[in-house]
PDB file of C-alpha atoms in Angstrom:
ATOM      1  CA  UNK A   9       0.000   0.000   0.000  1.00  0.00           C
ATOM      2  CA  UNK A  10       3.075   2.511   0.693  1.00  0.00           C
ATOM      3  CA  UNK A  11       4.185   2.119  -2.654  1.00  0.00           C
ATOM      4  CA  UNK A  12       0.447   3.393  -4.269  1.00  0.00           C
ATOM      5  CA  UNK A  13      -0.008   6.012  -1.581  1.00  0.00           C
ATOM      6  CA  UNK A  14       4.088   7.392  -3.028  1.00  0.00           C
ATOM      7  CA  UNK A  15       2.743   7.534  -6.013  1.00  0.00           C
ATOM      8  CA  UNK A  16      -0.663   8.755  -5.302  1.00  0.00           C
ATOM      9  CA  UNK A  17       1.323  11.933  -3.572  1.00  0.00           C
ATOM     10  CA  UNK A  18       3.717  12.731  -7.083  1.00  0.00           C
ATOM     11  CA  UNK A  19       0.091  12.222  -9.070  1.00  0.00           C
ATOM     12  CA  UNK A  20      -1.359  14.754  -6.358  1.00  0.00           C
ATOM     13  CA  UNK A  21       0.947  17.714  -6.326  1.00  0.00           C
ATOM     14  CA  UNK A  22       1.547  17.107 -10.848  1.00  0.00           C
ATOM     15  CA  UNK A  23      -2.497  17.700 -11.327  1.00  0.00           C
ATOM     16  CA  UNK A  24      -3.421  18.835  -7.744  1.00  0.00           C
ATOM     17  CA  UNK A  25      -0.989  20.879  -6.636  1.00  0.00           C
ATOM     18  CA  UNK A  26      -3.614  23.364  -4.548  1.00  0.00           C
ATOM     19  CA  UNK A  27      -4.374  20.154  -2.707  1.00  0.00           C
ATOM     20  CA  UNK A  28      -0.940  18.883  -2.557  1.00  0.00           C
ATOM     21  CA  UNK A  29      -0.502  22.392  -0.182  1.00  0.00           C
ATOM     22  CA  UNK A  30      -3.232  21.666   1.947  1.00  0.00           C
ATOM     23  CA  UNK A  31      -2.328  18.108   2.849  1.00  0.00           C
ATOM     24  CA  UNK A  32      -1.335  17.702   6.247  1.00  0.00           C
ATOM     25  CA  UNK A  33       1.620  16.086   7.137  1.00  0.00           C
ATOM     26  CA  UNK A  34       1.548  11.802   8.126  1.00  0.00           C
ATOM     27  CA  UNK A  35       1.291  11.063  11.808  1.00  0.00           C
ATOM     28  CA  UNK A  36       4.020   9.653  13.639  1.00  0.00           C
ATOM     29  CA  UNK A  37       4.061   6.376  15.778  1.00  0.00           C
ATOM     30  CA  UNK A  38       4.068   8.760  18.976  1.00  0.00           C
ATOM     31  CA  UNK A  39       1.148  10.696  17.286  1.00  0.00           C
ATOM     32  CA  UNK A  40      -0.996   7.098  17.479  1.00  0.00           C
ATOM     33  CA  UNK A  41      -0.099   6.475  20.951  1.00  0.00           C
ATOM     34  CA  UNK A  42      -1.599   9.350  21.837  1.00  0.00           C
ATOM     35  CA  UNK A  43      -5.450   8.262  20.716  1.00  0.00           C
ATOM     36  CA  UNK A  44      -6.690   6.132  22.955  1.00  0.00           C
ATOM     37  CA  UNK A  45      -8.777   3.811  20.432  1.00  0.00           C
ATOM     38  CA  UNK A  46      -7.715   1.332  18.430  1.00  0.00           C
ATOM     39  CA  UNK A  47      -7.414   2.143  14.680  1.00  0.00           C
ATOM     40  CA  UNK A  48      -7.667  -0.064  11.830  1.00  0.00           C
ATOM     41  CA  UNK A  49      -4.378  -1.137  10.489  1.00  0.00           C
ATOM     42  CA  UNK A  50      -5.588  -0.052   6.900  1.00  0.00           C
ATOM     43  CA  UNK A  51      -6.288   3.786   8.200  1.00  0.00           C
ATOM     44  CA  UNK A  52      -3.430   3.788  10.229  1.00  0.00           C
ATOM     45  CA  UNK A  53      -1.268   3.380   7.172  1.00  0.00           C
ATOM     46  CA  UNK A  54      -3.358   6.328   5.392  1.00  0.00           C
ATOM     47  CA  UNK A  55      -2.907   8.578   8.343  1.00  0.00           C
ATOM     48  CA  UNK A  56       0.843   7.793   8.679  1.00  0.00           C
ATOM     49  CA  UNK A  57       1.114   8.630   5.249  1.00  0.00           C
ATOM     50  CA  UNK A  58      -1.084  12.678   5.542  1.00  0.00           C
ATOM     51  CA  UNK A  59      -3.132  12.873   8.448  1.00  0.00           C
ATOM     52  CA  UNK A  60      -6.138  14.371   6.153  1.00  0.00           C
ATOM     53  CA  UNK A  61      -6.583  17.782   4.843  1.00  0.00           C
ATOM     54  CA  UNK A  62      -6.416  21.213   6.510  1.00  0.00           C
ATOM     55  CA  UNK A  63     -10.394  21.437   7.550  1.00  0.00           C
ATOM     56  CA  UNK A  64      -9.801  25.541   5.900  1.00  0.00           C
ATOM     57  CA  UNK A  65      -9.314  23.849   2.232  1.00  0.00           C
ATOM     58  CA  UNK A  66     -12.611  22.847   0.776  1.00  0.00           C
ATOM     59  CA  UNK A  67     -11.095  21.052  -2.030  1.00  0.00           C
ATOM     60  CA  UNK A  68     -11.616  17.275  -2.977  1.00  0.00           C
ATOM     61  CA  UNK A  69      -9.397  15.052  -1.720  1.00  0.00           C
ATOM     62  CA  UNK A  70     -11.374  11.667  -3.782  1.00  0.00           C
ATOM     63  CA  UNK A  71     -11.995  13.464  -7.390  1.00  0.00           C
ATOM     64  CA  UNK A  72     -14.626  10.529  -8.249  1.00  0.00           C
ATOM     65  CA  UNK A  73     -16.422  10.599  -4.571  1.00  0.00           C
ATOM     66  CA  UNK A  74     -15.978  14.120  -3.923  1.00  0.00           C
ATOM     67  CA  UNK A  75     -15.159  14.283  -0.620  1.00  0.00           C
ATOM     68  CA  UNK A  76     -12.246  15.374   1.546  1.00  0.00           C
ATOM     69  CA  UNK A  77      -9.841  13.322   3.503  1.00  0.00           C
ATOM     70  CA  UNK A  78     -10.537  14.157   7.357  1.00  0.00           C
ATOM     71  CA  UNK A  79      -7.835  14.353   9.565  1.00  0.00           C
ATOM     72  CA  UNK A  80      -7.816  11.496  12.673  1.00  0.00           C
ATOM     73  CA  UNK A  81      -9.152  13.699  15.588  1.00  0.00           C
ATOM     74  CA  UNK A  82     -12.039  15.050  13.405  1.00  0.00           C
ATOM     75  CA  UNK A  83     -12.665  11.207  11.996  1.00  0.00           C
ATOM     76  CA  UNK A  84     -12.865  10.023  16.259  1.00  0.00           C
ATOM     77  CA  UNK A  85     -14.676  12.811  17.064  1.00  0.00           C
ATOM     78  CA  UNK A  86     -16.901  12.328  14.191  1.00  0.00           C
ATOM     79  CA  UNK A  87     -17.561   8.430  14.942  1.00  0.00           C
ATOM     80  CA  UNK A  88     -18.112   9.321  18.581  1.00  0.00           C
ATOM     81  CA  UNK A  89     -20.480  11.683  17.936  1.00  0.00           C
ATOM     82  CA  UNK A  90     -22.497   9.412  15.544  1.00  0.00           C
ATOM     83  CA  UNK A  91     -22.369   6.163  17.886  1.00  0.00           C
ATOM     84  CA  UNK A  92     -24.020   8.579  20.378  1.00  0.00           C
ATOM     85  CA  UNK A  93     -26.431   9.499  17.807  1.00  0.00           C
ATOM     86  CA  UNK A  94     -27.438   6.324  17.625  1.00  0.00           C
ATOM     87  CA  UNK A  95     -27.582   5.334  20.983  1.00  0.00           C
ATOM     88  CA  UNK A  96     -29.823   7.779  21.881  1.00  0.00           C
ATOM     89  CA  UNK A  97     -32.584   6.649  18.304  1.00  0.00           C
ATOM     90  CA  UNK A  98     -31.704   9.712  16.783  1.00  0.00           C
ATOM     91  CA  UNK A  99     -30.406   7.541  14.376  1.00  0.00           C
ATOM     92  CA  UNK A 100     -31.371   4.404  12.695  1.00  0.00           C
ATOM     93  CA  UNK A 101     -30.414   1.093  13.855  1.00  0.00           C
ATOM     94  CA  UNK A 102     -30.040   0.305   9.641  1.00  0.00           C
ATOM     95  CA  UNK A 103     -27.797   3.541   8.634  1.00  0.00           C
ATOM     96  CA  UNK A 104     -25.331   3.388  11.392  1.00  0.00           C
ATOM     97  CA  UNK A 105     -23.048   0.830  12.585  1.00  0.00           C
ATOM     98  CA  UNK A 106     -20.887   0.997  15.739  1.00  0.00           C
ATOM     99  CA  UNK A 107     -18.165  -0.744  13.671  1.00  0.00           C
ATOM    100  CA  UNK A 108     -17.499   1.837  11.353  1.00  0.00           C
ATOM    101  CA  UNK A 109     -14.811   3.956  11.085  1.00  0.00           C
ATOM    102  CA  UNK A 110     -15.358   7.364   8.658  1.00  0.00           C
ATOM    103  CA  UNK A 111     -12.190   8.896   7.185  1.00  0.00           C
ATOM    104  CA  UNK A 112     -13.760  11.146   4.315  1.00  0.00           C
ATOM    105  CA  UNK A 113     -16.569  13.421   4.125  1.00  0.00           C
ATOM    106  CA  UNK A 114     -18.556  15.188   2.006  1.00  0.00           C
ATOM    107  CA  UNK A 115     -18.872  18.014   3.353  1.00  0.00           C
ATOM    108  CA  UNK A 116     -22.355  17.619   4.355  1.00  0.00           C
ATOM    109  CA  UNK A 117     -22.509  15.465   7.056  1.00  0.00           C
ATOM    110  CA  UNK A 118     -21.941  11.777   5.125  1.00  0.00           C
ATOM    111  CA  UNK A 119     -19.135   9.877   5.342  1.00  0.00           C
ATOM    112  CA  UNK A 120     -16.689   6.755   3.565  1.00  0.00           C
ATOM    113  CA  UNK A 121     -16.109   4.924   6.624  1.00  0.00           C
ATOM    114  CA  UNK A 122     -14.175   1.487   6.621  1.00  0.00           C
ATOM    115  CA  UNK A 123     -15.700  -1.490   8.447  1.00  0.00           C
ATOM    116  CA  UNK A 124     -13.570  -2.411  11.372  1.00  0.00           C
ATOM    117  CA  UNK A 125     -15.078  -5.984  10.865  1.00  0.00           C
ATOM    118  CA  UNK A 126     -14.468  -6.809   7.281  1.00  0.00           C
ATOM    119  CA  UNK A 127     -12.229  -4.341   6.284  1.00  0.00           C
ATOM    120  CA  UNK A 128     -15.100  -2.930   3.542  1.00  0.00           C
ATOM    121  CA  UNK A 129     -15.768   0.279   2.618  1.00  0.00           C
ATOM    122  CA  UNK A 130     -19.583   1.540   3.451  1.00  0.00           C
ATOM    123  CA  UNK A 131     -20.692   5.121   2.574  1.00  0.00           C
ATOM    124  CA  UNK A 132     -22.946   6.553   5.454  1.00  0.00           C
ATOM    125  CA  UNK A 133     -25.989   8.659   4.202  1.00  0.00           C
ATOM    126  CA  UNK A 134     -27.739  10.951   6.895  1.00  0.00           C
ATOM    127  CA  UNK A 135     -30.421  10.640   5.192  1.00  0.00           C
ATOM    128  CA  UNK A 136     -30.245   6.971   4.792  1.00  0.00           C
ATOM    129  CA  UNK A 137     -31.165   6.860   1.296  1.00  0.00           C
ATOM    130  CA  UNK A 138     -27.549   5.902  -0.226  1.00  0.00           C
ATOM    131  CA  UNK A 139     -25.947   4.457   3.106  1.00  0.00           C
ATOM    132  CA  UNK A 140     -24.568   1.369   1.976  1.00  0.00           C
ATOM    133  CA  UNK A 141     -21.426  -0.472   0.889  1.00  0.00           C
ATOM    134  CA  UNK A 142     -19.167   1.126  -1.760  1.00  0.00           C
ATOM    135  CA  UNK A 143     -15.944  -0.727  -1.966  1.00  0.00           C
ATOM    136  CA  UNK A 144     -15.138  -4.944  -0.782  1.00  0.00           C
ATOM    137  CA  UNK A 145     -11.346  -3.455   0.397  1.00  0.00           C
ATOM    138  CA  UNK A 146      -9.770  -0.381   1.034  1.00  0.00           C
ATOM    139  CA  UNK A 147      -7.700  -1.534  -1.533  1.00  0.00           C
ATOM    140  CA  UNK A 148      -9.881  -0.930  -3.937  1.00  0.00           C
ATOM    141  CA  UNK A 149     -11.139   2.230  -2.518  1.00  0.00           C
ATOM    142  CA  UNK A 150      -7.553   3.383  -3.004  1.00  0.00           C
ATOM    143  CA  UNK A 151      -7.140   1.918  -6.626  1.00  0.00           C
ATOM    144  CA  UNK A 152     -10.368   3.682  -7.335  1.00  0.00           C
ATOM    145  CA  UNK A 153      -8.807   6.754  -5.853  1.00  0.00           C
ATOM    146  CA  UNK A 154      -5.424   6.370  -7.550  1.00  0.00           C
ATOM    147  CA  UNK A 155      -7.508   6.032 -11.033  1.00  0.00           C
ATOM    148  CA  UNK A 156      -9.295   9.100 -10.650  1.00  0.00           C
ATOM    149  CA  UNK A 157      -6.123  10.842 -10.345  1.00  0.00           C
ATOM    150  CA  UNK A 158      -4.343   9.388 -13.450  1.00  0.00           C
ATOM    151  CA  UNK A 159      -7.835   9.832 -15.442  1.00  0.00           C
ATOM    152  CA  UNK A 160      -7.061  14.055 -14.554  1.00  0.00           C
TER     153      UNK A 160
END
């Protein structure tokens, strides 16, 4: 995966180079310790690599999903908010699950998020009406990524 994600960055800052800017720089081994949670190994790899986008740059981060990559703290705070959510009913039993882990956003309040479980990639709807799986791996939510890059 370190390999793609290299080459994903020289693809970035050729046809991206605004985004390239606002990508944050990877978090360190110390930086992980200091979440108390575990993270999926997948993630953990992304975040090492840019630890999402500054949250002042509303750019696209996925130019075929159009969302932006969301830095760890905002993704935990994001997932705690949401399993309270649905603790409390104020969110369906069917659009939410506990297991999921978002790490890109629209913008709008929906969400990629990878399953904790089975490693799949489920888009989360607040509406419910598109909340469903996307991808079978994060690997191929990051070939789809890497595509949509060499397609610019």
């Amino acid at each position: 995966m370190k390999p793609m994600l290299n080459d994903l960055m020289k693809l970035i800052k050729d046809k991206r180079p605004d985004l390239a800017e606002a990508l944050l720089p990877g978090l360190s081994i110390k930086d992980f310790e200091g979440f108390n949670t575990d993270i999926p190994a997948d993630l953990r790899v992304l975040w090492a690599w840019c630890n999402g986008q500054s949250q002042s740059f509303y750019g696209n981060f996925h130019s075929k999903t159009n969302e932006m990559l969301m830095p760890l703290e905002v993704s935990l705070e994001v997932r705690e908010e949401l399993n309270e959510l649905q603790e409390s009913g104020d969110i369906p039993p069917d659009n939410w699950n506990y297991d999921w882990f978002p790490f890109t956003e629209n913008g709008g309040g929906n969400y990629m998020c990878l399953s904790q479980k089975t490693s799949e990639i489920f888009y989360y709807d607040k509406y419910g009406a598109s909340t469903g799986q996307k991808f079978g791996s994060f690997d191929s939510w990051l070939k789809d990524l890497y595509d949509g890059y060499e397609a610019l």
